[in-house]
């Protein structure tokens, strides 16, 4: 048991009184700092005082560091005061300096606030009252105003204002905030073309006709066949003029030079031959391919010959020296089609690896690789006047734009393995399939204006109506096709057809787009 003496009781009571006075002084300081008034005497406060306290706290937290009022409040006060020209910025008189604030806090008396804090509280209350009045006035105006519908005048004024702010140059919105409206799809209306009909059937080969070439003078054409021969035919009459023998395997490619009296041929016997048309003999042979050669093309300006075959490369030859200039490597399967043109890309190749490659002839490297096809690319066709080309495979026919190989559009509807493509200067493209089907297309719109099929000659099997190669003559008015029934067929436009007798049946769909 402990006993307490009277002296100890007095000491305890004095300590309790000192503690209570200290606590009350601390509470007073806290309230004066964060509320701007003394300790509340009663426990109940009205709603306006609580809102004022909340606003005062937010006001201190946001504007104590800047010690100046918002610009909008200053403008409103300037209008209310009668539009005085020289308005000075009103600073909040809280916390003038760290030393003076420390001294003022240490000089706090028993009532819990100093003269400095009382002035600060009164200043804050005035500023809070002004902000409350301005906010209430704005809310009343916003309620009374009716929202304006955006008009062209308002949009134009906003654009002009933004251009002035940006130094007279319209700046695009930041990324992620751009609203781009898709332009409406407007299909290209196709041009009217007369339908094509069979004009002549030429027989003479005893094997499939795999290659064709028309000479620059447009007087005769050459055909290469599986029977290992090359035959020269008169284009006007269709009579046989000459037969060249020398290959020991099917002849897969032919080209007639426009700058020299030469005919070039290639075959599955790995041989590339140069025939002199004045003596009808082979004058040069180009050795280097490791397997069968399936395609060849002459450069229109340079003395270069490009060949491609089963060894998955395209080889560039100098015609005169028989030297191999480049080996264009990159394909992973048979190179089945080769085309050359004057401007870059000067060499275009299509392969069984379902890709089309555009080549830089000077560097001997690939400029770009087109991987849009899903199956083997078997045919290529350059447009005579436009800077573009088309490629064909068993899944689709696609149109491209040079020099980068930009995709333009699909030619949809030919459900066959397309072995040949040809384009004339009138914008007519023809595709031939291995089942004998032929489709005539409008180059610009991709519209198929004629769907027909070849007819096998009497005595042939039904499976021998495939089309292996095709080419237009120099005028573009005659089409020559080489087929599996060992014949060569010549087609021409129907001269009696008109737009009234054969109208355009064009039904565009939203799924078909031109890029």
Coordinates of C-alpha atoms in Angstrom, one line a residue:
X1 CA 0.0 0.0 0.0
X2 CA 1.2 3.4 -0.9
X3 CA 0.4 6.6 1.0
X4 CA 0.3 10.1 -0.5
X5 CA 1.3 13.1 1.5
X6 CA -0.4 16.5 1.2
X7 CA 2.7 18.0 -0.4
X8 CA 2.6 15.3 -3.1
X9 CA -1.1 16.0 -3.8
X10 CA -0.5 19.7 -4.3
X11 CA 2.4 19.0 -6.7
X12 CA 0.2 16.6 -8.7
X13 CA -2.7 19.0 -9.0
X14 CA -0.3 21.8 -10.2
X15 CA 1.1 19.5 -12.9
X16 CA -2.4 18.6 -14.1
X17 CA -3.3 22.3 -14.3
X18 CA -0.1 23.1 -16.3
X19 CA -0.7 20.1 -18.6
X20 CA -4.3 21.3 -19.3
X21 CA -3.2 24.8 -20.0
X22 CA -0.5 23.5 -22.4
X23 CA -3.0 21.3 -24.2
X24 CA -5.5 24.1 -24.6
X25 CA -2.8 26.4 -25.9
X26 CA -1.7 23.8 -28.5
X27 CA -5.3 23.2 -29.6
X28 CA -5.7 26.9 -30.0
X29 CA -2.6 27.2 -32.2
X30 CA -3.7 24.3 -34.3
X31 CA -7.2 25.7 -34.9
X32 CA -5.8 29.2 -35.6
X33 CA -3.4 27.8 -38.2
X34 CA -5.8 25.5 -40.1
X35 CA -9.1 27.3 -39.6
X36 CA -8.4 30.9 -39.1
X37 CA -10.4 31.2 -35.8
X38 CA -10.2 30.4 -32.2
X39 CA -11.3 27.2 -30.5
X40 CA -15.1 26.7 -30.9
X41 CA -16.9 27.3 -27.7
X42 CA -19.9 25.1 -28.6
X43 CA -19.8 21.7 -30.3
X44 CA -22.3 22.6 -33.1
X45 CA -21.4 24.6 -36.2
X46 CA -23.7 25.5 -39.1
X47 CA -23.2 24.2 -42.7
X48 CA -21.8 27.5 -44.1
X49 CA -18.9 27.5 -41.5
X50 CA -18.0 23.9 -42.4
X51 CA -18.0 24.7 -46.1
X52 CA -15.9 27.8 -45.4
X53 CA -13.4 25.7 -43.4
X54 CA -13.2 23.1 -46.2
X55 CA -12.6 25.8 -48.8
X56 CA -10.1 27.6 -46.7
X57 CA -8.1 24.3 -46.3
X58 CA -8.1 23.7 -50.0
X59 CA -7.2 27.3 -50.7
X60 CA -4.2 27.2 -48.5
X61 CA -3.0 23.8 -50.0
X62 CA -3.2 25.1 -53.6
X63 CA -2.3 28.7 -53.4
X64 CA 0.0 29.1 -50.4
X65 CA 3.1 28.3 -52.5
X66 CA 2.3 30.8 -55.3
X67 CA 1.0 33.4 -52.8
X68 CA -1.2 35.0 -55.5
X69 CA -4.8 34.6 -56.6
X70 CA -5.9 32.8 -59.8
X71 CA -6.0 35.0 -62.9
X72 CA -9.8 34.5 -63.4
X73 CA -10.5 35.8 -59.9
X74 CA -8.4 38.9 -60.5
X75 CA -10.2 39.6 -63.7
X76 CA -13.6 39.3 -62.1
X77 CA -12.5 41.6 -59.2
X78 CA -11.2 44.1 -61.8
X79 CA -14.6 44.1 -63.5
X80 CA -16.5 44.5 -60.2
X81 CA -14.3 47.4 -59.1
X82 CA -15.2 49.4 -62.2
X83 CA -12.5 48.3 -64.6
X84 CA -9.5 49.8 -63.0
X85 CA -6.6 49.7 -65.4
X86 CA -3.7 49.1 -62.9
X87 CA -4.6 46.0 -61.0
X88 CA -1.9 44.7 -58.7
X89 CA -1.6 41.1 -57.9
X90 CA -3.1 40.2 -54.5
X91 CA -0.8 38.1 -52.4
X92 CA -1.9 35.9 -49.5
X93 CA -0.1 37.2 -46.4
X94 CA 0.5 33.8 -44.9
X95 CA 4.0 32.7 -43.9
X96 CA 6.1 35.7 -44.8
X97 CA 9.4 34.1 -43.9
X98 CA 10.5 31.1 -42.0
X99 CA 12.2 33.1 -39.3
X100 CA 9.4 35.5 -38.6
X101 CA 6.9 32.7 -38.7
X102 CA 8.9 30.8 -36.1
X103 CA 9.1 33.9 -33.8
X104 CA 5.3 34.5 -34.2
X105 CA 4.6 30.9 -33.3
X106 CA 6.8 31.1 -30.2
X107 CA 5.1 34.3 -29.1
X108 CA 1.6 32.7 -28.8
X109 CA -0.2 33.5 -25.5
X110 CA -2.8 31.6 -23.5
X111 CA -5.7 32.5 -25.9
X112 CA -4.0 30.4 -28.6
X113 CA -3.3 33.0 -31.3
X114 CA -1.0 35.9 -32.0
X115 CA -1.7 39.1 -33.7
X116 CA 0.0 37.9 -36.9
X117 CA -2.1 34.7 -37.1
X118 CA -5.3 36.8 -36.5
X119 CA -4.4 39.0 -39.4
X120 CA -3.6 36.0 -41.6
X121 CA -6.9 34.4 -40.7
X122 CA -8.9 37.5 -41.5
X123 CA -7.0 37.8 -44.9
X124 CA -7.7 34.2 -45.8
X125 CA -11.4 34.6 -44.9
X126 CA -11.6 37.6 -47.2
X127 CA -10.0 35.7 -50.0
X128 CA -12.2 32.6 -49.4
X129 CA -15.3 34.8 -49.5
X130 CA -14.3 36.3 -52.8
X131 CA -13.7 32.9 -54.3
X132 CA -17.1 31.7 -53.0
X133 CA -18.8 34.7 -54.5
X134 CA -17.1 34.3 -57.9
X135 CA -17.9 30.6 -58.0
X136 CA -21.6 31.1 -57.1
X137 CA -21.8 33.8 -59.8
X138 CA -20.3 31.5 -62.4
X139 CA -22.7 28.7 -61.4
X140 CA -25.7 30.9 -61.8
X141 CA -24.5 32.1 -65.2
X142 CA -23.8 28.5 -66.3
X143 CA -27.3 27.5 -65.3
X144 CA -28.9 30.4 -67.1
X145 CA -26.9 29.9 -70.3
X146 CA -28.2 27.4 -73.0
X147 CA -25.6 25.2 -74.7
X148 CA -24.9 26.3 -78.2
X149 CA -24.9 23.8 -81.0
X150 CA -21.5 23.7 -82.9
X151 CA -21.9 25.4 -86.2
X152 CA -19.5 25.8 -89.1
X153 CA -18.9 29.4 -88.1
X154 CA -17.9 28.4 -84.6
X155 CA -15.6 25.6 -85.9
X156 CA -14.0 28.0 -88.4
X157 CA -13.5 30.6 -85.6
X158 CA -11.9 28.1 -83.3
X159 CA -9.6 26.9 -86.1
X160 CA -8.6 30.5 -86.9
X161 CA -7.9 31.2 -83.2
X162 CA -5.8 28.0 -82.9
X163 CA -3.8 28.9 -86.0
X164 CA -3.1 32.4 -84.6
X165 CA -1.9 30.9 -81.4
X166 CA 0.4 28.5 -83.3
X167 CA 2.1 31.2 -85.3
X168 CA -0.2 31.0 -88.3
X169 CA 0.4 27.3 -88.8
X170 CA -2.2 24.7 -88.1
X171 CA -0.8 22.1 -85.8
X172 CA -2.2 18.6 -85.7
X173 CA -3.7 17.3 -82.5
X174 CA -1.5 15.1 -80.3
X175 CA -1.3 11.4 -80.9
X176 CA -4.1 9.5 -79.3
X177 CA -6.5 12.4 -79.7
X178 CA -6.9 12.4 -83.4
X179 CA -10.4 11.7 -84.7
X180 CA -10.1 10.5 -88.3
X181 CA -13.2 9.9 -90.3
X182 CA -13.0 7.2 -92.9
X183 CA -13.7 8.4 -96.4
X184 CA -16.5 6.8 -98.2
X185 CA -15.7 3.9 -100.4
X186 CA -16.2 4.9 -104.0
X187 CA -15.6 2.0 -106.5
X188 CA -13.8 2.8 -109.7
X189 CA -16.2 2.5 -112.6
X190 CA -14.9 0.2 -115.2
X191 CA -14.4 1.2 -118.8
X192 CA -16.3 -0.6 -121.5
X193 CA -14.3 -3.2 -123.5
X194 CA -15.6 -5.3 -126.4
X195 CA -15.7 -9.0 -125.7
X196 CA -13.1 -11.2 -127.3
X197 CA -13.7 -14.2 -129.5
X198 CA -11.7 -17.0 -131.1
X199 CA -10.2 -16.0 -134.5
X200 CA -7.9 -18.8 -135.5
X201 CA -6.5 -22.2 -134.4
X202 CA -3.0 -23.1 -135.4
X203 CA -1.8 -26.7 -135.2
X204 CA 1.8 -28.0 -135.8
X205 CA 3.4 -28.9 -132.5
X206 CA 3.2 -32.5 -131.2
X207 CA 3.5 -31.4 -127.5
X208 CA 2.2 -28.8 -125.1
X209 CA 2.9 -25.2 -126.1
X210 CA 4.8 -23.7 -123.2
X211 CA 6.1 -20.4 -124.4
X212 CA 5.3 -17.6 -126.9
X213 CA 7.1 -14.4 -128.1
X214 CA 6.1 -11.8 -130.7
X215 CA 8.8 -10.0 -132.7
X216 CA 9.0 -6.2 -132.5
X217 CA 7.9 -5.7 -136.1
X218 CA 4.6 -7.6 -135.4
X219 CA 5.0 -9.8 -138.5
X220 CA 5.7 -13.2 -136.9
X221 CA 5.8 -14.9 -133.5
X222 CA 7.7 -17.8 -132.1
X223 CA 6.4 -20.7 -130.0
X224 CA 8.3 -23.2 -127.8
X225 CA 6.9 -26.7 -127.0
X226 CA 7.4 -29.8 -125.1
X227 CA 8.4 -31.5 -128.3
X228 CA 11.7 -29.6 -128.0
X229 CA 11.3 -27.5 -131.0
X230 CA 10.9 -23.7 -131.7
X231 CA 8.5 -22.8 -134.5
X232 CA 8.2 -19.5 -136.3
X233 CA 4.7 -18.6 -137.4
X234 CA 3.3 -15.8 -139.7
X235 CA 1.1 -13.7 -137.5
X236 CA -1.3 -12.5 -140.2
X237 CA -1.9 -15.9 -141.9
X238 CA -0.9 -18.4 -139.2
X239 CA 1.4 -20.4 -141.6
X240 CA 4.5 -22.1 -140.4
X241 CA 7.7 -20.3 -141.6
X242 CA 10.6 -22.1 -139.8
X243 CA 11.4 -24.8 -137.2
X244 CA 14.4 -24.5 -135.0
X245 CA 15.8 -27.6 -133.2
X246 CA 18.6 -27.7 -130.6
X247 CA 17.0 -28.2 -127.2
X248 CA 16.9 -31.7 -125.7
X249 CA 14.1 -30.9 -123.3
X250 CA 10.9 -28.8 -123.3
X251 CA 11.4 -25.2 -124.3
X252 CA 10.0 -23.1 -121.4
X253 CA 10.9 -19.5 -122.3
X254 CA 11.3 -17.3 -125.5
X255 CA 12.3 -13.7 -126.1
X256 CA 13.0 -11.7 -129.3
X257 CA 15.4 -8.8 -129.0
X258 CA 14.3 -5.4 -130.3
X259 CA 17.9 -4.2 -130.6
X260 CA 19.6 -7.2 -132.2
X261 CA 18.5 -9.9 -134.7
X262 CA 18.5 -12.5 -131.9
X263 CA 16.1 -15.0 -130.4
X264 CA 16.7 -16.3 -126.9
X265 CA 15.4 -19.5 -125.6
X266 CA 15.6 -21.6 -122.4
X267 CA 14.5 -25.1 -121.5
X268 CA 14.5 -27.8 -118.9
X269 CA 17.8 -29.0 -120.2
X270 CA 19.6 -26.2 -118.2
X271 CA 20.5 -24.5 -121.4
X272 CA 20.0 -20.9 -122.5
X273 CA 20.6 -20.3 -126.2
X274 CA 21.0 -17.3 -128.4
X275 CA 19.8 -17.8 -132.0
X276 CA 20.9 -15.7 -134.9
X277 CA 17.8 -15.1 -137.0
X278 CA 19.8 -14.3 -140.1
X279 CA 21.5 -17.7 -140.1
X280 CA 19.0 -19.6 -138.0
X281 CA 21.8 -21.1 -135.9
X282 CA 22.8 -20.9 -132.3
X283 CA 25.6 -18.4 -131.8
X284 CA 25.9 -18.3 -128.0
X285 CA 25.1 -20.5 -125.1
X286 CA 24.9 -19.3 -121.4
X287 CA 26.1 -22.0 -118.9
X288 CA 25.5 -21.7 -115.2
X289 CA 22.1 -22.9 -114.2
X290 CA 22.2 -26.1 -112.1
X291 CA 18.7 -27.2 -113.1
X292 CA 15.9 -26.5 -115.6
X293 CA 15.4 -22.9 -116.7
X294 CA 11.7 -21.9 -116.6
X295 CA 11.6 -18.2 -117.5
X296 CA 13.7 -15.5 -119.2
X297 CA 13.4 -11.9 -120.0
X298 CA 15.4 -9.3 -122.0
X299 CA 16.3 -5.9 -120.6
X300 CA 14.6 -3.3 -122.8
X301 CA 17.7 -0.9 -122.8
X302 CA 20.7 -2.8 -121.7
X303 CA 22.3 -5.8 -123.3
X304 CA 21.3 -8.0 -120.4
X305 CA 19.4 -11.3 -120.2
X306 CA 17.7 -12.5 -117.0
X307 CA 16.8 -16.1 -116.5
X308 CA 15.3 -18.0 -113.6
X309 CA 14.8 -21.7 -112.9
X310 CA 14.6 -24.6 -110.5
X311 CA 17.8 -23.7 -108.8
X312 CA 15.9 -20.9 -107.0
X313 CA 18.1 -18.1 -108.4
X314 CA 17.8 -15.5 -111.1
X315 CA 20.9 -15.1 -113.2
X316 CA 21.8 -11.9 -115.1
X317 CA 23.9 -12.5 -118.3
X318 CA 25.8 -10.1 -120.5
X319 CA 24.5 -11.0 -124.0
X320 CA 27.7 -10.3 -125.9
X321 CA 30.4 -11.7 -123.5
X322 CA 28.2 -14.6 -122.1
X323 CA 29.5 -13.6 -118.7
X324 CA 27.3 -13.9 -115.6
X325 CA 26.9 -10.4 -114.2
X326 CA 24.7 -11.2 -111.1
X327 CA 23.3 -14.1 -109.3
X328 CA 20.1 -12.8 -107.6
X329 CA 19.7 -15.1 -104.6
X330 CA 16.8 -14.9 -102.1
X331 CA 14.0 -17.2 -103.3
X332 CA 13.6 -20.5 -101.5
X333 CA 12.0 -22.3 -104.4
X334 CA 11.7 -22.4 -108.2
X335 CA 11.7 -19.0 -110.0
X336 CA 8.8 -19.4 -112.4
X337 CA 8.4 -15.9 -113.8
X338 CA 10.8 -13.1 -114.7
X339 CA 10.1 -9.6 -116.0
X340 CA 12.4 -6.6 -116.9
X341 CA 11.8 -2.9 -117.3
X342 CA 13.7 0.3 -117.8
X343 CA 13.3 1.9 -114.3
X344 CA 13.8 0.5 -110.9
X345 CA 12.9 -2.1 -110.0
X346 CA 14.5 -3.3 -113.3
X347 CA 14.0 -7.0 -112.5
X348 CA 10.9 -8.6 -111.0
X349 CA 10.7 -12.3 -110.2
X350 CA 7.9 -14.6 -109.1
X351 CA 8.6 -17.9 -107.3
X352 CA 7.0 -21.1 -106.2
X353 CA 7.8 -20.0 -102.6
X354 CA 4.7 -17.7 -103.0
X355 CA 6.7 -14.4 -103.0
X356 CA 7.5 -11.7 -105.5
X357 CA 10.8 -9.9 -105.3
X358 CA 11.8 -6.5 -106.7
X359 CA 15.6 -6.3 -107.4
X360 CA 18.1 -3.5 -107.5
X361 CA 20.0 -4.5 -110.7
X362 CA 23.0 -2.3 -110.0
X363 CA 23.6 -3.8 -106.5
X364 CA 22.3 -7.2 -107.2
X365 CA 20.1 -7.2 -104.1
X366 CA 16.5 -7.3 -103.2
X367 CA 14.7 -4.0 -103.0
X368 CA 11.5 -5.4 -101.5
X369 CA 9.7 -8.7 -101.0
X370 CA 6.0 -9.1 -101.6
X371 CA 4.5 -11.8 -99.4
X372 CA 0.8 -11.3 -100.1
X373 CA 0.3 -14.5 -102.1
X374 CA -0.4 -17.7 -100.3
X375 CA 0.5 -20.1 -103.1
X376 CA 3.0 -20.4 -105.9
X377 CA 3.4 -17.3 -108.1
X378 CA 3.4 -18.7 -111.7
X379 CA 2.9 -15.6 -113.8
X380 CA 3.9 -11.9 -114.0
X381 CA 2.7 -9.2 -116.4
X382 CA 4.0 -5.6 -116.8
X383 CA 1.6 -2.9 -118.0
X384 CA 2.8 -1.4 -121.3
X385 CA 2.2 2.3 -120.3
X386 CA 1.6 2.4 -116.5
X387 CA 4.3 1.9 -113.9
X388 CA 2.9 -1.2 -112.4
X389 CA 2.5 -5.0 -112.8
X390 CA 0.3 -7.9 -111.9
X391 CA 1.1 -11.3 -110.4
X392 CA -0.9 -14.5 -110.5
X393 CA -1.1 -17.6 -108.4
X394 CA -3.7 -20.3 -107.8
X395 CA -5.4 -18.3 -105.0
X396 CA -5.7 -14.8 -106.5
X397 CA -4.4 -12.2 -109.0
X398 CA -2.9 -9.0 -107.5
X399 CA -2.0 -5.7 -108.9
X400 CA 1.0 -3.7 -107.7
X401 CA 2.4 -0.2 -108.1
X402 CA 6.1 0.4 -108.8
X403 CA 8.7 1.3 -107.6
X404 CA 8.1 0.2 -104.1
X405 CA 5.6 -2.6 -104.9
X406 CA 2.6 -1.0 -103.2
X407 CA -0.5 -3.2 -103.3
X408 CA -3.3 -1.8 -105.4
X409 CA -6.1 -4.3 -105.6
X410 CA -7.2 -7.9 -106.1
X411 CA -8.7 -9.5 -109.2
X412 CA -11.1 -11.9 -107.6
X413 CA -13.0 -14.7 -109.2
X414 CA -10.6 -16.8 -111.2
X415 CA -10.8 -20.1 -109.3
X416 CA -8.0 -22.0 -111.1
X417 CA -4.3 -22.3 -111.2
X418 CA -3.4 -19.3 -113.3
X419 CA -0.4 -20.0 -115.6
X420 CA -0.4 -16.9 -117.7
X421 CA -1.1 -13.2 -117.6
X422 CA -1.0 -10.6 -120.3
X423 CA -1.9 -6.9 -120.4
X424 CA -2.3 -4.6 -123.4
X425 CA -2.2 -0.8 -123.6
X426 CA -6.0 -0.5 -123.6
X427 CA -6.2 -1.7 -120.1
X428 CA -7.3 -5.2 -120.8
X429 CA -5.7 -8.0 -118.8
X430 CA -6.3 -11.7 -119.6
X431 CA -5.6 -14.6 -117.3
X432 CA -5.5 -18.2 -118.4
X433 CA -5.9 -21.2 -116.1
X434 CA -4.9 -24.8 -116.3
X435 CA -8.5 -25.9 -116.7
X436 CA -8.9 -23.9 -119.9
X437 CA -10.7 -21.0 -118.2
X438 CA -10.0 -17.5 -119.5
X439 CA -11.0 -14.2 -117.8
X440 CA -10.7 -10.7 -119.3
X441 CA -10.3 -7.9 -116.7
X442 CA -10.4 -4.1 -116.7
X443 CA -7.0 -3.0 -115.4
X444 CA -8.1 0.1 -113.5
X445 CA -11.2 -1.2 -111.7
X446 CA -10.4 -5.0 -111.5
X447 CA -13.8 -5.8 -113.0
X448 CA -14.1 -9.1 -115.0
X449 CA -16.1 -8.1 -118.1
X450 CA -15.8 -11.6 -119.8
X451 CA -15.6 -15.1 -118.5
X452 CA -15.0 -17.7 -121.1
X453 CA -13.1 -21.0 -121.7
X454 CA -11.1 -22.4 -124.5
X455 CA -12.2 -25.4 -126.5
X456 CA -9.9 -28.3 -127.0
X457 CA -9.4 -29.3 -130.6
X458 CA -11.2 -32.5 -131.8
X459 CA -9.4 -35.7 -130.9
X460 CA -8.0 -34.3 -127.6
X461 CA -8.9 -35.3 -124.1
X462 CA -11.0 -33.1 -121.9
X463 CA -8.1 -32.6 -119.6
X464 CA -6.0 -31.1 -122.4
X465 CA -7.7 -27.8 -122.5
X466 CA -5.3 -26.0 -120.2
X467 CA -3.7 -22.6 -121.1
X468 CA 0.1 -22.5 -120.4
X469 CA 1.1 -19.2 -121.9
X470 CA -0.3 -16.1 -123.6
X471 CA 0.8 -12.8 -125.1
X472 CA -0.6 -9.8 -126.9
X473 CA 0.8 -8.7 -130.3
X474 CA 2.5 -5.3 -130.5
X475 CA -0.8 -3.5 -131.3
X476 CA -2.8 -5.2 -128.5
X477 CA -5.6 -6.2 -130.9
X478 CA -4.6 -9.8 -131.1
X479 CA -4.2 -12.3 -128.3
X480 CA -2.1 -15.5 -128.8
X481 CA -2.4 -18.4 -126.4
X482 CA -0.5 -21.7 -126.1
X483 CA -2.5 -24.6 -124.8
X484 CA -2.3 -28.2 -123.6
X485 CA -4.1 -29.5 -126.7
X486 CA -0.9 -28.8 -128.7
X487 CA -2.5 -25.9 -130.5
X488 CA -2.0 -22.1 -130.7
X489 CA -5.1 -20.0 -130.6
X490 CA -5.5 -16.4 -131.8
X491 CA -8.2 -14.2 -130.3
X492 CA -9.5 -10.8 -131.3
X493 CA -12.2 -8.3 -130.2
X494 CA -15.7 -8.7 -131.4
X495 CA -16.1 -5.8 -133.9
X496 CA -19.9 -5.9 -133.9
X497 CA -20.2 -5.5 -130.2
X498 CA -21.5 -2.2 -128.7
X499 CA -22.2 -0.9 -125.3
X500 CA -25.9 -1.5 -125.9
X501 CA -25.5 -5.1 -127.0
X502 CA -22.9 -6.0 -124.3
X503 CA -23.6 -3.6 -121.3
X504 CA -21.3 -3.5 -118.3
X505 CA -22.6 -5.7 -115.5
X506 CA -20.8 -4.0 -112.6
X507 CA -21.9 -4.8 -109.1
X508 CA -19.4 -3.5 -106.6
X509 CA -19.2 -4.8 -103.0
X510 CA -17.9 -3.2 -99.9
X511 CA -15.5 -6.1 -99.3
X512 CA -13.6 -5.2 -102.4
X513 CA -11.3 -2.3 -102.0
X514 CA -8.7 -0.5 -104.1
X515 CA -5.6 0.8 -102.3

